[in-house]
XYZ file of C-alpha atoms in Angstrom:
570
model
C -20.143 -92.894 75.152
C -21.865 -95.827 73.429
C -22.152 -96.502 69.655
C -25.932 -96.704 70.271
C -25.988 -92.982 71.662
C -23.612 -91.930 68.767
C -25.916 -93.702 66.139
C -28.518 -92.310 67.880
C -26.679 -88.344 66.960
C -26.500 -89.584 63.109
C -22.729 -90.223 63.036
C -21.358 -92.612 61.389
C -18.321 -94.598 62.779
C -15.621 -92.969 60.575
C -17.294 -89.096 61.541
C -17.529 -90.743 65.800
C -13.463 -91.475 64.821
C -12.279 -88.198 62.823
C -14.175 -86.368 66.327
C -11.822 -88.055 68.760
C -9.307 -87.886 66.479
C -10.001 -83.887 66.324
C -10.324 -83.419 69.712
C -7.719 -85.923 70.703
C -10.480 -87.239 73.493
C -13.470 -89.004 73.844
C -16.136 -86.082 73.398
C -17.963 -84.670 75.962
C -22.207 -85.189 75.346
C -22.884 -82.071 74.305
C -19.629 -81.894 72.220
C -21.256 -84.551 70.105
C -24.104 -82.905 70.497
C -22.630 -80.104 68.405
C -21.496 -82.336 66.216
C -24.176 -83.872 65.100
C -25.606 -80.711 64.445
C -23.064 -78.962 62.337
C -22.060 -82.238 60.207
C -25.533 -83.010 59.469
C -26.429 -83.171 55.715
C -28.612 -79.928 55.722
C -25.600 -77.866 57.503
C -22.907 -79.729 55.765
C -23.254 -80.242 52.293
C -21.093 -83.292 53.221
C -22.389 -84.911 50.419
C -23.203 -82.326 47.518
C -20.893 -79.727 47.973
C -18.623 -80.990 45.326
C -20.826 -81.307 42.958
C -22.513 -77.636 43.700
C -18.907 -76.053 42.841
C -19.370 -76.994 39.371
C -21.885 -74.047 39.113
C -21.281 -71.159 37.527
C -21.818 -68.186 40.374
C -19.924 -65.567 39.210
C -21.197 -62.269 36.565
C -20.697 -58.246 37.475
C -24.378 -57.928 38.606
C -23.205 -60.886 41.827
C -22.858 -58.944 44.859
C -23.024 -61.790 46.634
C -22.837 -65.494 45.722
C -23.346 -68.703 46.953
C -22.128 -69.003 51.293
C -24.015 -66.456 53.225
C -27.482 -65.795 54.052
C -28.884 -65.266 50.644
C -27.339 -64.178 47.706
C -27.469 -60.572 46.057
C -27.549 -59.213 42.615
C -27.050 -55.613 41.844
C -29.875 -53.838 39.564
C -28.483 -50.274 38.749
C -28.500 -47.109 40.727
C -26.737 -48.194 43.649
C -29.860 -50.597 44.774
C -29.321 -54.952 44.945
C -31.684 -57.352 45.215
C -31.400 -60.246 47.909
C -32.827 -63.488 47.236
C -33.081 -67.278 48.491
C -34.986 -70.649 47.978
C -35.196 -73.094 50.868
C -37.030 -76.046 51.943
C -39.166 -77.253 54.684
C -39.848 -80.643 53.390
C -39.782 -82.774 56.553
C -41.111 -80.742 59.127
C -44.002 -80.496 56.701
C -44.388 -83.975 56.937
C -44.956 -84.661 60.098
C -46.669 -81.241 61.654
C -47.766 -78.994 57.952
C -48.624 -75.785 59.327
C -45.629 -74.789 61.516
C -43.853 -76.703 59.213
C -44.631 -74.266 56.688
C -44.660 -71.350 58.773
C -41.858 -71.750 60.352
C -40.031 -71.881 56.534
C -41.441 -68.479 55.391
C -40.077 -67.282 58.714
C -36.662 -68.567 57.892
C -36.272 -67.632 54.332
C -37.569 -63.746 55.377
C -34.357 -63.841 58.240
C -32.147 -65.557 55.799
C -33.289 -62.335 53.304
C -33.375 -59.710 55.850
C -29.694 -60.185 57.589
C -28.501 -59.174 54.480
C -29.679 -55.673 54.972
C -32.633 -56.538 52.360
C -36.101 -55.442 53.722
C -38.470 -58.015 52.378
C -40.929 -57.394 49.232
C -42.373 -60.403 48.074
C -42.507 -64.623 48.769
C -42.905 -67.380 45.956
C -43.445 -70.695 47.596
C -43.005 -74.338 45.545
C -45.757 -76.670 46.485
C -45.793 -80.307 45.969
C -48.217 -83.171 47.507
C -49.350 -86.310 46.853
C -53.042 -87.492 45.735
C -55.905 -85.394 47.130
C -58.111 -88.538 47.098
C -55.929 -89.107 50.036
C -57.202 -87.601 53.465
C -53.917 -87.483 54.567
C -53.061 -85.476 51.487
C -55.466 -83.343 51.979
C -54.535 -82.755 55.689
C -50.884 -82.006 54.768
C -51.944 -79.931 51.993
C -54.556 -77.883 53.605
C -51.982 -77.678 56.410
C -49.422 -76.073 54.764
C -51.126 -73.601 52.859
C -52.590 -72.181 55.639
C -48.956 -72.182 57.571
C -47.869 -70.156 54.534
C -50.967 -67.353 54.560
C -50.733 -67.375 58.126
C -46.982 -66.083 58.662
C -46.558 -64.038 55.485
C -49.915 -62.268 55.903
C -49.126 -61.312 59.646
C -45.178 -60.490 58.544
C -46.883 -58.330 56.103
C -45.109 -59.307 53.293
C -47.116 -60.156 49.482
C -47.171 -63.870 48.608
C -46.752 -63.208 44.799
C -46.444 -66.324 43.044
C -45.511 -70.313 42.844
C -46.144 -73.392 41.514
C -48.541 -76.529 43.068
C -48.098 -79.806 41.711
C -49.699 -83.272 42.434
C -48.293 -86.589 41.560
C -47.971 -90.145 43.287
C -44.386 -89.644 43.862
C -44.850 -86.852 46.804
C -47.506 -89.197 48.401
C -44.955 -89.774 51.496
C -43.022 -86.867 51.583
C -44.599 -83.544 50.361
C -41.720 -80.832 49.299
C -42.232 -77.267 50.766
C -39.866 -74.931 49.326
C -39.968 -71.024 50.013
C -38.519 -67.955 48.450
C -37.978 -64.895 49.580
C -37.052 -61.489 47.767
C -35.799 -58.021 49.197
C -33.990 -54.583 47.869
C -31.718 -52.683 49.443
C -28.736 -50.230 49.160
C -25.609 -51.831 47.705
C -23.646 -49.875 50.826
C -26.141 -51.645 52.910
C -25.109 -55.037 52.276
C -23.640 -56.621 55.351
C -22.088 -60.154 56.172
C -22.570 -62.877 58.513
C -18.697 -62.473 59.118
C -17.419 -62.273 62.761
C -14.545 -60.060 63.715
C -12.762 -57.832 65.832
C -11.417 -59.307 68.954
C -13.301 -58.498 71.726
C -16.332 -58.009 70.522
C -19.617 -58.703 72.037
C -21.784 -61.391 70.783
C -25.356 -60.528 71.197
C -28.612 -63.388 71.510
C -31.605 -60.960 69.829
C -34.923 -61.807 69.427
C -37.088 -64.478 70.896
C -36.089 -66.501 73.865
C -34.782 -69.551 74.336
C -36.660 -73.114 74.232
C -36.876 -76.953 74.049
C -38.738 -76.591 70.751
C -36.776 -77.574 67.594
C -34.129 -79.563 69.419
C -32.098 -81.770 66.600
C -34.613 -80.096 63.814
C -31.388 -79.810 61.089
C -30.889 -83.634 62.153
C -34.678 -84.940 61.697
C -34.136 -82.756 58.190
C -31.532 -84.971 57.084
C -33.078 -88.641 57.497
C -35.597 -90.594 55.769
C -39.011 -90.606 56.384
C -40.148 -93.729 58.274
C -43.417 -94.859 59.711
C -41.592 -93.523 63.217
C -41.310 -90.409 61.871
C -44.471 -88.718 63.470
C -43.093 -89.258 66.839
C -40.470 -86.334 65.897
C -43.403 -83.604 65.384
C -41.313 -82.049 68.921
C -38.345 -81.539 66.473
C -40.539 -79.126 64.678
C -40.398 -75.628 65.343
C -43.331 -73.137 66.759
C -43.195 -69.779 64.625
C -44.683 -66.446 65.799
C -45.031 -63.887 63.001
C -45.748 -60.983 64.900
C -42.204 -61.356 66.612
C -40.575 -61.626 63.215
C -42.181 -58.554 62.651
C -40.407 -56.732 65.313
C -36.974 -58.665 64.648
C -37.294 -57.633 61.152
C -37.717 -53.904 62.072
C -34.829 -54.311 64.700
C -32.748 -55.891 62.240
C -32.919 -53.481 59.732
C -32.328 -50.727 62.242
C -29.117 -52.413 63.888
C -27.498 -53.046 60.543
C -28.251 -48.917 59.485
C -27.120 -47.909 62.977
C -23.073 -48.778 62.733
C -23.304 -50.794 65.984
C -23.011 -54.018 64.370
C -20.079 -56.031 62.449
C -22.262 -59.011 61.328
C -25.694 -60.310 62.183
C -26.700 -64.402 61.494
C -30.357 -66.389 61.589
C -30.400 -69.031 64.231
C -32.005 -71.563 62.123
C -30.977 -74.847 61.804
C -29.055 -76.050 64.698
C -29.427 -72.676 66.184
C -26.993 -70.843 68.137
C -24.436 -74.031 67.698
C -24.549 -73.133 64.201
C -25.366 -69.446 63.790
C -21.871 -68.749 66.523
C -19.586 -71.877 64.617
C -20.745 -70.733 60.924
C -19.733 -67.018 62.005
C -16.670 -67.572 63.748
C -15.010 -69.910 60.675
C -16.040 -67.312 58.098
C -14.324 -64.620 60.135
C -11.391 -66.823 60.735
C -11.703 -65.919 64.613
C -12.550 -67.705 67.753
C -15.780 -67.161 69.424
C -16.269 -68.358 73.632
C -20.003 -68.248 73.994
C -21.517 -69.019 77.596
C -25.008 -70.797 77.533
C -25.507 -69.325 80.924
C -26.220 -66.073 79.604
C -28.544 -67.147 76.974
C -32.112 -66.040 77.387
C -34.485 -68.793 77.695
C -38.076 -69.331 78.222
C -37.881 -72.370 80.325
C -37.014 -73.389 83.590
C -33.639 -75.985 83.615
C -32.592 -75.831 79.904
C -29.194 -77.132 80.051
C -26.508 -75.994 77.484
C -26.993 -79.343 75.100
C -30.604 -77.701 74.435
C -29.663 -74.378 74.929
C -27.509 -74.817 71.623
C -29.130 -77.204 69.795
C -32.766 -75.425 70.249
C -33.877 -74.175 66.779
C -36.835 -72.185 68.667
C -37.400 -69.450 65.880
C -36.865 -65.305 65.757
C -33.442 -65.544 67.287
C -31.051 -63.905 65.954
C -27.140 -63.653 66.941
C -25.228 -60.471 66.264
C -21.703 -59.210 67.237
C -21.464 -55.945 67.966
C -18.937 -53.287 68.004
C -17.166 -53.158 71.242
C -18.253 -49.733 73.257
C -21.109 -49.912 71.230
C -23.376 -52.081 73.496
C -25.481 -49.447 74.784
C -26.522 -48.755 71.356
C -27.917 -52.461 70.158
C -30.029 -52.796 73.637
C -31.580 -49.206 73.145
C -32.730 -50.735 69.577
C -33.582 -53.651 70.705
C -36.103 -52.288 73.648
C -37.575 -50.396 71.061
C -38.949 -53.078 69.742
C -39.563 -55.324 72.931
C -37.262 -57.558 72.202
C -34.624 -59.297 74.366
C -30.577 -58.925 73.829
C -28.234 -60.481 75.909
C -24.770 -60.491 75.563
C -23.627 -64.385 75.514
C -19.935 -64.173 74.454
C -17.226 -62.769 72.987
C -15.015 -62.625 70.372
C -11.286 -63.697 70.742
C -8.896 -63.994 69.060
C -7.571 -67.800 70.754
C -8.170 -69.890 68.144
C -11.014 -72.058 69.759
C -14.628 -72.613 69.486
C -15.335 -72.739 73.444
C -18.651 -73.250 74.947
C -19.158 -72.363 78.895
C -21.750 -72.882 81.364
C -20.799 -69.452 83.504
C -17.147 -70.744 84.512
C -17.457 -74.061 83.358
C -16.259 -75.437 79.999
C -19.141 -77.971 78.288
C -17.596 -78.185 74.494
C -14.253 -76.650 72.912
C -12.835 -77.434 69.456
C -9.631 -76.150 67.810
C -10.025 -72.933 65.669
C -12.766 -73.141 63.160
C -12.335 -77.022 62.578
C -15.749 -78.129 63.385
C -16.870 -76.179 60.600
C -13.862 -77.352 58.257
C -13.273 -80.896 59.407
C -16.746 -82.355 58.755
C -16.154 -85.256 55.960
C -16.996 -84.541 52.183
C -18.130 -87.810 50.670
C -18.176 -88.735 46.961
C -20.823 -91.194 46.700
C -20.943 -94.042 43.638
C -23.334 -92.574 40.466
C -24.953 -94.872 38.661
C -27.827 -94.765 36.452
C -31.165 -97.202 36.827
C -30.963 -100.156 34.614
C -35.099 -99.465 34.529
C -34.735 -95.996 33.465
C -32.959 -95.901 29.909
C -35.639 -98.613 29.414
C -38.367 -96.689 30.245
C -36.588 -93.782 28.041
C -36.633 -96.051 25.427
C -40.287 -97.248 25.691
C -42.490 -96.303 22.420
C -45.423 -94.007 23.927
C -47.177 -94.263 20.219
C -47.761 -98.076 21.113
C -50.104 -97.619 23.970
C -53.658 -98.228 23.047
C -55.765 -95.262 23.093
C -58.935 -95.214 25.186
C -62.131 -94.712 23.251
C -63.535 -91.878 25.146
C -59.677 -89.854 23.558
C -61.880 -90.113 20.500
C -63.979 -86.803 21.241
C -61.139 -84.046 22.221
C -64.266 -82.106 24.174
C -63.288 -85.414 26.908
C -59.811 -85.168 26.440
C -59.714 -81.070 27.088
C -61.950 -81.995 30.422
C -59.748 -84.374 31.594
C -57.181 -82.420 31.773
C -58.563 -79.107 32.868
C -59.740 -80.651 36.056
C -56.342 -82.000 36.785
C -55.567 -80.865 40.247
C -52.215 -79.891 38.822
C -53.490 -77.903 35.728
C -56.421 -76.893 37.572
C -57.217 -73.031 38.864
C -54.695 -73.171 41.985
C -57.491 -69.676 43.155
C -58.198 -72.074 46.864
C -54.645 -71.927 47.439
C -53.291 -68.085 46.303
C -56.911 -66.298 47.533
C -55.060 -67.602 50.965
C -52.417 -65.775 50.963
C -52.489 -61.319 50.775
C -50.966 -60.947 46.992
C -50.982 -57.287 47.175
C -50.141 -55.897 51.000
C -47.580 -52.861 50.734
C -49.148 -52.142 47.381
C -46.132 -53.163 45.246
C -48.026 -56.355 43.281
C -47.614 -55.562 39.850
C -48.765 -58.910 38.682
C -49.904 -61.127 41.325
C -50.745 -65.235 41.336
C -52.811 -66.703 38.156
C -52.405 -62.634 36.389
C -48.926 -63.418 34.441
C -46.404 -66.016 33.897
C -44.377 -64.316 36.593
C -44.828 -62.200 39.249
C -43.828 -58.826 38.685
C -43.295 -55.796 41.597
C -42.469 -52.200 41.329
C -39.538 -51.292 43.130
C -40.379 -47.851 44.500
C -38.874 -44.633 43.802
C -37.784 -45.988 40.296
C -39.375 -47.037 36.963
C -37.830 -50.468 37.512
C -39.241 -53.956 38.481
C -38.920 -57.365 39.235
C -39.820 -59.969 37.912
C -39.098 -63.871 39.638
C -41.121 -67.400 39.306
C -40.334 -70.980 40.632
C -40.168 -73.959 38.143
C -39.579 -77.270 37.649
C -40.432 -80.313 35.857
C -39.996 -83.529 37.899
C -41.180 -86.108 35.848
C -38.762 -84.515 33.282
C -35.839 -84.986 35.847
C -36.749 -88.197 36.459
C -37.130 -89.537 33.220
C -33.369 -87.930 32.038
C -32.036 -85.940 34.610
C -29.561 -83.491 32.456
C -32.621 -82.367 30.026
C -34.497 -82.086 32.830
C -32.115 -79.895 34.699
C -32.057 -77.989 31.519
C -35.823 -77.426 30.846
C -35.660 -76.435 34.659
C -33.757 -73.346 34.523
C -35.236 -72.419 30.670
C -38.797 -72.334 31.673
C -38.157 -70.526 34.770
C -36.570 -67.772 32.069
C -38.634 -68.313 29.571
C -41.861 -67.652 32.251
C -39.932 -64.266 33.790
C -38.947 -63.058 30.103
C -42.994 -63.475 28.869
C -43.387 -60.389 31.495
C -40.600 -58.394 29.809
C -37.927 -58.450 31.809
C -34.226 -59.792 31.649
C -33.483 -62.925 33.424
C -30.392 -62.156 35.909
C -30.133 -64.767 38.080
C -31.113 -67.869 40.269
C -31.522 -69.490 43.375
C -32.251 -73.083 43.804
C -34.028 -75.997 46.091
C -32.714 -79.008 45.148
C -34.752 -81.442 46.087
C -33.783 -85.248 45.809
C -33.518 -88.973 47.703
C -31.280 -90.813 49.936
C -27.751 -89.554 48.431
C -26.230 -93.010 49.239
C -28.246 -94.951 46.572
C -25.932 -94.687 43.333
C -29.077 -93.811 41.482
C -30.332 -91.283 43.335
C -26.481 -89.828 43.486
C -26.321 -89.928 39.649
C -29.649 -88.209 39.240
C -28.246 -85.518 41.251
C -25.006 -85.335 39.706
C -27.045 -85.195 36.000
C -29.502 -82.903 37.035
C -26.788 -80.115 38.584
C -24.687 -80.056 35.612
C -28.009 -79.704 33.430
C -28.959 -76.325 34.991
C -25.126 -75.396 35.112
C -25.211 -76.029 31.250
C -28.437 -73.975 31.087
C -27.393 -71.240 33.746
C -24.276 -70.419 31.331
C -26.206 -70.116 27.973
C -28.371 -68.131 29.645
C -25.717 -65.878 31.560
C -28.221 -66.560 34.808
C -25.551 -67.353 37.789
C -26.174 -69.442 40.722
C -26.449 -67.206 43.615
C -26.978 -69.763 46.459
C -29.487 -72.282 47.626
C -30.458 -74.983 49.314
C -30.254 -78.601 49.055
C -32.534 -81.198 50.688
C -31.751 -84.597 50.393
C -33.404 -87.805 51.758
C -36.857 -86.551 50.505
C -38.028 -90.642 51.063
C -40.650 -92.709 52.348
C -41.512 -96.361 52.835
C -43.348 -95.496 49.884
C -39.827 -94.629 47.897
C -38.404 -91.287 47.079
C -39.272 -88.024 45.664
C -39.150 -87.638 41.754
C -35.716 -85.835 41.592
C -37.105 -81.905 41.288
C -33.981 -79.082 41.477
C -36.557 -76.234 41.726
C -35.515 -72.608 40.344
C -36.363 -69.288 41.405
C -35.819 -66.966 39.168
C -35.178 -62.799 38.762
C -35.192 -60.531 36.535
C -35.542 -57.309 35.971
C -37.474 -54.461 34.049
C -36.290 -51.363 33.361
C -39.583 -49.444 33.242
C -42.372 -51.933 34.864
C -44.878 -49.706 32.894
C -43.697 -52.273 29.932
C -45.222 -55.867 32.349
C -47.386 -57.909 30.031
C -49.538 -60.512 31.988
C -51.292 -63.549 30.195
C -54.767 -62.172 29.298
C -55.783 -60.514 26.309
C -55.875 -56.443 27.468
C -58.814 -55.329 24.795
C -60.649 -56.018 21.971
C -59.186 -56.551 18.404
């Protein structure tokens, strides 16, 4: 085990020493890979967790807050809404089509693993100037990936935002949000339990795509990032549709006690996190995992991020029932492990132990950092600048010239080219779709209720004054939802920032989160979950701090929904 190999896996010397202390020995290559996957920023939130704890997360209508696959709120009459937003920024920067498509697939799985049927998708997209051929390639590929995946699964994309700014030239932001509906009693959590219960791998087979994808998402983008294209996952929306139906049937069947998406860090993350939540031990046998390539090692099987896969803890004695449901949907279902009463996370390859960690410490022993936070001196100077001292252009004397310049700006101009590639009305629940209102509105079948939803953020505001910008992002989302006639209920957030080890970046992060928290308390819209995406930097610099807000609101009578267009003369 060399320092070079440890560094290649993204661990600092301090973290490696912590690992050896936990094990009491030198880790195996497979154990190093496991810790690399679970202790990276994307999975561990090691720089952001203390700050996130300051956000308001509770309300009488919150059934599930942060810490699960998605947040869940009650909307009355026994109905509940699951929703979440996540990023797929780094994958979309090197392979925009698959990066964006698998972002859609991942957020769909986060919602239906809670027991909710997805009813709508939203997105928040940010790219550099369209004058750049590279940006046009990234933008076009990402939009097509979002459309192709969502359309094939049959979930409408109903709202979003698109922003173009030089800040995102080297590091685009591709954030995807999903909303699902369920009965309150159908809520299920990813918490392993029941000693002797079998653990199933279900869905697609495991391949070599996406290995170390979560680690890649925890790095600054460089000129060498293009070579990491194989770390980008490859999606199959038709398998996703089968997995969606099979998972919901499994949840309602009574055959299972827990279900978890094998997303970031794959089998490693899903199995370790379910065990930690349930405070139980698990044993996984990689030789029993269905694979689609010969000769895969335990390291590759554990870290693969092949898409459309789930890890399921079934009730002992219900194995045949699980297999029957998966066979009905033409999906694989193999027992790959079991829940044990021994406090251990153990990985086998047949009869050989390839990795073993004490109890839940694989998850709980990840270090938590408290970086220095300090505002960059030039920011105060920038805020103090007198904008009225900037000389006007001669053309500004003509208001028509100014109006034309504004309307032709890609950020302000019509986004019809984008949303025409999305099926916005499939499932026929869309009451207000893209371009027809300040937020999307969906009817809830069998009731008079409607849901309103919107994503919002202004990165420039957050860059200039992070705390105020954080407040504005929440307030803007709430206003847009309220303008449809809905009462804002709760938010999910996707916090896109640069390298947290830089004091000025971490200051932006802390201040923006503080501002969001203040606005959420004032508006009584708790945070139910979300995603933190750090290291959004390239050789061109960091992106604007962009805490995207996904707001959900309720209309008691969807017939009262209000769009943004004039309805009648007079």
